[in-house]
Amino acid sequence: MQKIKLIIAREYFTRVSKKSFWLLSLLGPVLMAALMIVPMYLAQMKDETVLIKVVDETSIFANTLTDNNKIKFDYSLEDITVAKSNLYQQPYTAILYLPRTVLNLPEGIMLYYKKEPGMFTQTYLEKEISKQLQKRLLEANSVDKRVLDKLNDRVKIQLIDIDEEGKEREGNAEIKTILGYVAAFMIYMFVFLYASQVMRGVIEEKSNRIIEVIISSVKPFELMMGKIIGVALVGLTQFMLWVVLTFTLTTVVGAFIGQNKYDSATIKSALNSSQELSAKQRVTMENFATISDSITDIDFPVIVVCFIIFFLGGYLIYSALFAAMGAAVDSEADTQQFMLPLSSPLILGIIMLQHVLMNPDSTLSFWFSMFPLTSPIVMMARIPFGVPYWQIGLSIGLLILGFIGTVWLAGRIYRVGIMMYGKKATYKEIMKWITYKS
């Protein structure tokens, strides 16, 4: 045990003392904080208003196109030729031309511009004009206005989660889907990153013949476990640094840009006190409040604890396999024949994400979240949607059993392969190594 501790300390302090470790540890939180803060900052910025002159030869679109915070309309009775010739002498960004034939030939609509208005403007104009054309055509066919208004009503289903005690709370599938995807992808990225570090460390020591000196004073299994645990502690250290620094950055910077504007209580207070909000603005603010409530209702402590457990479980399994692969080859180039079979379960877990996020309680999702080689990714995708604790416990138990079996298998390959030089390992050869007597 004392020798394993020395190996763990060596692996840990060697990697933590590298500049690349601290560079990644500092840049990671900055990037994650930016992903959360920049959208809030941009939401507060005033966009440049696009002013559009509307030349309507039909006279039926007057004052029907709706202004928003980015696009303003100004109606004109000018001839289109005159309007185009005066475009550069006026403050308009573009001219929207609606010819007389627009009701029968919508393709004749033109947008003349002196400055590219952007995809948002084009999409908004097409949507608004289509809405007005639909309205005119229905009115022309004597469709009742109340029926017309009903056609434009958007159906929105409100999700209500009822627990076993009968308590109700509002849910948000979109937030849980995003959280599940991010957590699962981070598990995939971290497991692959740190397991690969173990493999490269084994190959480097073997190719430099350092391993021959180390093996003279420590057993191969102790060396393998020391390397695996040492790199695991490096990963945990980096993860905790990311969590602490990201939280600090988002809290400090969020306070400067007014992050509290976007909490549920502030939004609801604004809705109750303001009488000047349009229907669209009210709907938008209500959606913000719903999202804020949904984020608050998510059990983040459970997610963080499960993330650490499943990261460690997944890492320990794959690092043992990658360590065995590193011991079986003489150079990193020789690992290609083994890399795909060993990493296939991880890749399969990522491929399964779409199905799991759409159907978190399906039979397929359940079994993939129990299989030790895919459970770290699949279970983390399911947890934000609410998974019974017995399923989480069973998955962790199977993950531990999977780790024990994997370490035993990897240890038998490692003890033989680490001293093999100049001989290209094949699957048949590796099977022989597993059956060798100690």
CSV table of N, CA and C in Angstrom, one decimal, residues 182-239:
chain,number,residue,atom,x,y,z
A,182,VAL,N,-25.5,18.2,-21.7
A,182,VAL,CA,-24.3,18.8,-21.2
A,182,VAL,C,-23.5,17.8,-20.2
A,183,ALA,N,-24.3,17.3,-19.2
A,183,ALA,CA,-23.7,16.4,-18.2
A,183,ALA,C,-23.1,15.2,-18.9
A,184,ALA,N,-23.9,14.6,-19.8
A,184,ALA,CA,-23.5,13.3,-20.4
A,184,ALA,C,-22.2,13.6,-21.3
A,185,PHE,N,-22.2,14.7,-22.0
A,185,PHE,CA,-21.1,15.0,-22.9
A,185,PHE,C,-19.8,15.3,-22.1
A,186,MET,N,-20.0,16.0,-21.0
A,186,MET,CA,-18.8,16.3,-20.1
A,186,MET,C,-18.2,15.0,-19.6
A,187,ILE,N,-19.1,14.0,-19.2
A,187,ILE,CA,-18.6,12.7,-18.7
A,187,ILE,C,-17.8,12.1,-19.8
A,188,TYR,N,-18.3,12.1,-21.0
A,188,TYR,CA,-17.6,11.5,-22.2
A,188,TYR,C,-16.3,12.1,-22.4
A,189,MET,N,-16.3,13.4,-22.4
A,189,MET,CA,-15.0,14.2,-22.6
A,189,MET,C,-14.0,14.0,-21.5
A,190,PHE,N,-14.4,14.0,-20.3
A,190,PHE,CA,-13.5,13.9,-19.1
A,190,PHE,C,-12.9,12.4,-19.1
A,191,VAL,N,-13.8,11.4,-19.3
A,191,VAL,CA,-13.4,10.0,-19.2
A,191,VAL,C,-12.3,9.8,-20.3
A,192,PHE,N,-12.6,10.2,-21.5
A,192,PHE,CA,-11.7,10.0,-22.6
A,192,PHE,C,-10.4,10.7,-22.4
A,193,LEU,N,-10.5,12.0,-21.9
A,193,LEU,CA,-9.3,12.8,-21.7
A,193,LEU,C,-8.4,12.2,-20.7
A,194,TYR,N,-8.9,11.8,-19.6
A,194,TYR,CA,-8.0,11.3,-18.5
A,194,TYR,C,-7.6,9.9,-18.7
A,195,ALA,N,-8.4,9.1,-19.3
A,195,ALA,CA,-8.1,7.7,-19.5
A,195,ALA,C,-6.9,7.6,-20.6
A,196,SER,N,-7.0,8.6,-21.6
A,196,SER,CA,-5.9,8.7,-22.6
A,196,SER,C,-4.6,9.1,-22.0
A,197,GLN,N,-4.7,9.9,-20.9
A,197,GLN,CA,-3.5,10.4,-20.2
A,197,GLN,C,-2.8,9.2,-19.6
A,198,VAL,N,-3.6,8.3,-19.0
A,198,VAL,CA,-3.0,7.1,-18.4
A,198,VAL,C,-2.3,6.2,-19.4
A,199,MET,N,-3.0,6.0,-20.5
A,199,MET,CA,-2.4,5.2,-21.6
A,199,MET,C,-1.1,5.8,-22.1
A,200,ARG,N,-1.1,7.2,-22.4
A,200,ARG,CA,0.1,7.8,-22.9
A,200,ARG,C,1.3,7.7,-21.8
A,201,GLY,N,0.9,7.8,-20.5
A,201,GLY,CA,1.9,7.7,-19.5
A,201,GLY,C,2.6,6.3,-19.5
A,202,VAL,N,1.8,5.3,-19.6
A,202,VAL,CA,2.3,3.9,-19.7
A,202,VAL,C,3.2,3.7,-20.9
A,203,ILE,N,2.7,4.2,-22.1
A,203,ILE,CA,3.5,4.0,-23.3
A,203,ILE,C,4.9,4.8,-23.2
A,204,GLU,N,4.8,6.0,-22.6
A,204,GLU,CA,6.0,6.8,-22.5
A,204,GLU,C,7.1,6.1,-21.6
A,205,GLU,N,6.6,5.6,-20.4
A,205,GLU,CA,7.5,4.9,-19.5
A,205,GLU,C,8.1,3.6,-20.1
A,206,LYS,N,7.2,2.9,-20.8
A,206,LYS,CA,7.7,1.7,-21.5
A,206,LYS,C,8.7,1.9,-22.6
A,207,SER,N,8.4,2.9,-23.4
A,207,SER,CA,9.3,3.2,-24.6
A,207,SER,C,10.6,3.8,-24.1
A,208,ASN,N,10.7,4.5,-22.9
A,208,ASN,CA,11.9,5.0,-22.4
A,208,ASN,C,12.6,4.0,-21.5
A,209,ARG,N,12.1,2.9,-21.4
A,209,ARG,CA,12.7,1.8,-20.5
A,209,ARG,C,12.7,2.2,-19.0
A,210,ILE,N,12.0,3.2,-18.7
A,210,ILE,CA,11.9,3.6,-17.2
A,210,ILE,C,11.2,2.5,-16.5
A,211,ILE,N,10.3,1.8,-17.2
A,211,ILE,CA,9.4,0.8,-16.5
A,211,ILE,C,10.2,-0.3,-15.9
A,212,GLU,N,11.4,-0.7,-16.6
A,212,GLU,CA,12.2,-1.8,-16.1
A,212,GLU,C,12.8,-1.5,-14.7
A,213,VAL,N,13.1,-0.2,-14.5
A,213,VAL,CA,13.6,0.2,-13.2
A,213,VAL,C,12.5,0.2,-12.1
A,214,ILE,N,11.3,0.7,-12.5
A,214,ILE,CA,10.2,0.7,-11.6
A,214,ILE,C,9.7,-0.6,-11.2
A,215,ILE,N,9.6,-1.5,-12.2
A,215,ILE,CA,9.1,-2.9,-11.9
A,215,ILE,C,10.0,-3.7,-11.0
A,216,SER,N,11.3,-3.3,-10.9
A,216,SER,CA,12.2,-4.0,-10.0
A,216,SER,C,11.9,-3.8,-8.5
A,217,SER,N,11.1,-2.7,-8.2
A,217,SER,CA,10.8,-2.4,-6.8
A,217,SER,C,9.3,-2.4,-6.5
A,218,VAL,N,8.4,-2.6,-7.5
A,218,VAL,CA,7.0,-2.5,-7.3
A,218,VAL,C,6.3,-3.5,-8.2
A,219,LYS,N,5.2,-4.1,-7.8
A,219,LYS,CA,4.5,-5.0,-8.6
A,219,LYS,C,3.8,-4.3,-9.8
A,220,PRO,N,3.6,-5.0,-10.9
A,220,PRO,CA,2.9,-4.3,-12.1
A,220,PRO,C,1.5,-3.8,-11.7
A,221,PHE,N,0.8,-4.6,-10.9
A,221,PHE,CA,-0.6,-4.3,-10.6
A,221,PHE,C,-0.6,-3.0,-9.7
A,222,GLU,N,0.4,-2.9,-8.8
A,222,GLU,CA,0.5,-1.7,-7.9
A,222,GLU,C,0.8,-0.5,-8.7
A,223,LEU,N,1.7,-0.7,-9.7
A,223,LEU,CA,2.0,0.4,-10.6
A,223,LEU,C,0.8,0.9,-11.4
A,224,MET,N,0.1,0.0,-12.0
A,224,MET,CA,-1.1,0.3,-12.7
A,224,MET,C,-2.2,1.1,-11.9
A,225,MET,N,-2.5,0.5,-10.7
A,225,MET,CA,-3.4,1.2,-9.8
A,225,MET,C,-3.0,2.5,-9.3
A,226,GLY,N,-1.7,2.7,-9.1
A,226,GLY,CA,-1.1,4.0,-8.7
A,226,GLY,C,-1.3,5.0,-9.7
A,227,LYS,N,-1.0,4.6,-11.0
A,227,LYS,CA,-1.2,5.6,-12.1
A,227,LYS,C,-2.7,6.0,-12.3
A,228,ILE,N,-3.6,5.0,-12.2
A,228,ILE,CA,-5.0,5.2,-12.4
A,228,ILE,C,-5.5,6.2,-11.3
A,229,ILE,N,-5.2,5.9,-10.1
A,229,ILE,CA,-5.8,6.7,-9.0
A,229,ILE,C,-5.1,8.1,-9.0
A,230,GLY,N,-3.8,8.2,-9.3
A,230,GLY,CA,-3.2,9.5,-9.4
A,230,GLY,C,-3.8,10.4,-10.4
A,231,VAL,N,-4.0,9.9,-11.6
A,231,VAL,CA,-4.7,10.7,-12.6
A,231,VAL,C,-6.1,11.0,-12.3
A,232,ALA,N,-6.8,10.1,-11.6
A,232,ALA,CA,-8.2,10.3,-11.1
A,232,ALA,C,-8.2,11.5,-10.2
A,233,LEU,N,-7.3,11.6,-9.3
A,233,LEU,CA,-7.2,12.7,-8.4
A,233,LEU,C,-6.9,14.0,-9.1
A,234,VAL,N,-6.1,14.0,-10.2
A,234,VAL,CA,-5.8,15.1,-11.0
A,234,VAL,C,-7.2,15.6,-11.6
A,235,GLY,N,-7.9,14.7,-12.2
A,235,GLY,CA,-9.2,15.0,-12.8
A,235,GLY,C,-10.2,15.6,-11.8
A,236,LEU,N,-10.3,15.1,-10.6
A,236,LEU,CA,-11.1,15.6,-9.5
A,236,LEU,C,-10.7,17.0,-9.1
A,237,THR,N,-9.4,17.2,-9.0
A,237,THR,CA,-8.9,18.5,-8.6
A,237,THR,C,-9.2,19.6,-9.7
A,238,GLN,N,-9.1,19.2,-10.9
A,238,GLN,CA,-9.4,20.1,-12.0
A,238,GLN,C,-10.9,20.4,-12.1
A,239,PHE,N,-11.7,19.3,-11.9
A,239,PHE,CA,-13.2,19.5,-11.9
A,239,PHE,C,-13.6,20.5,-10.7
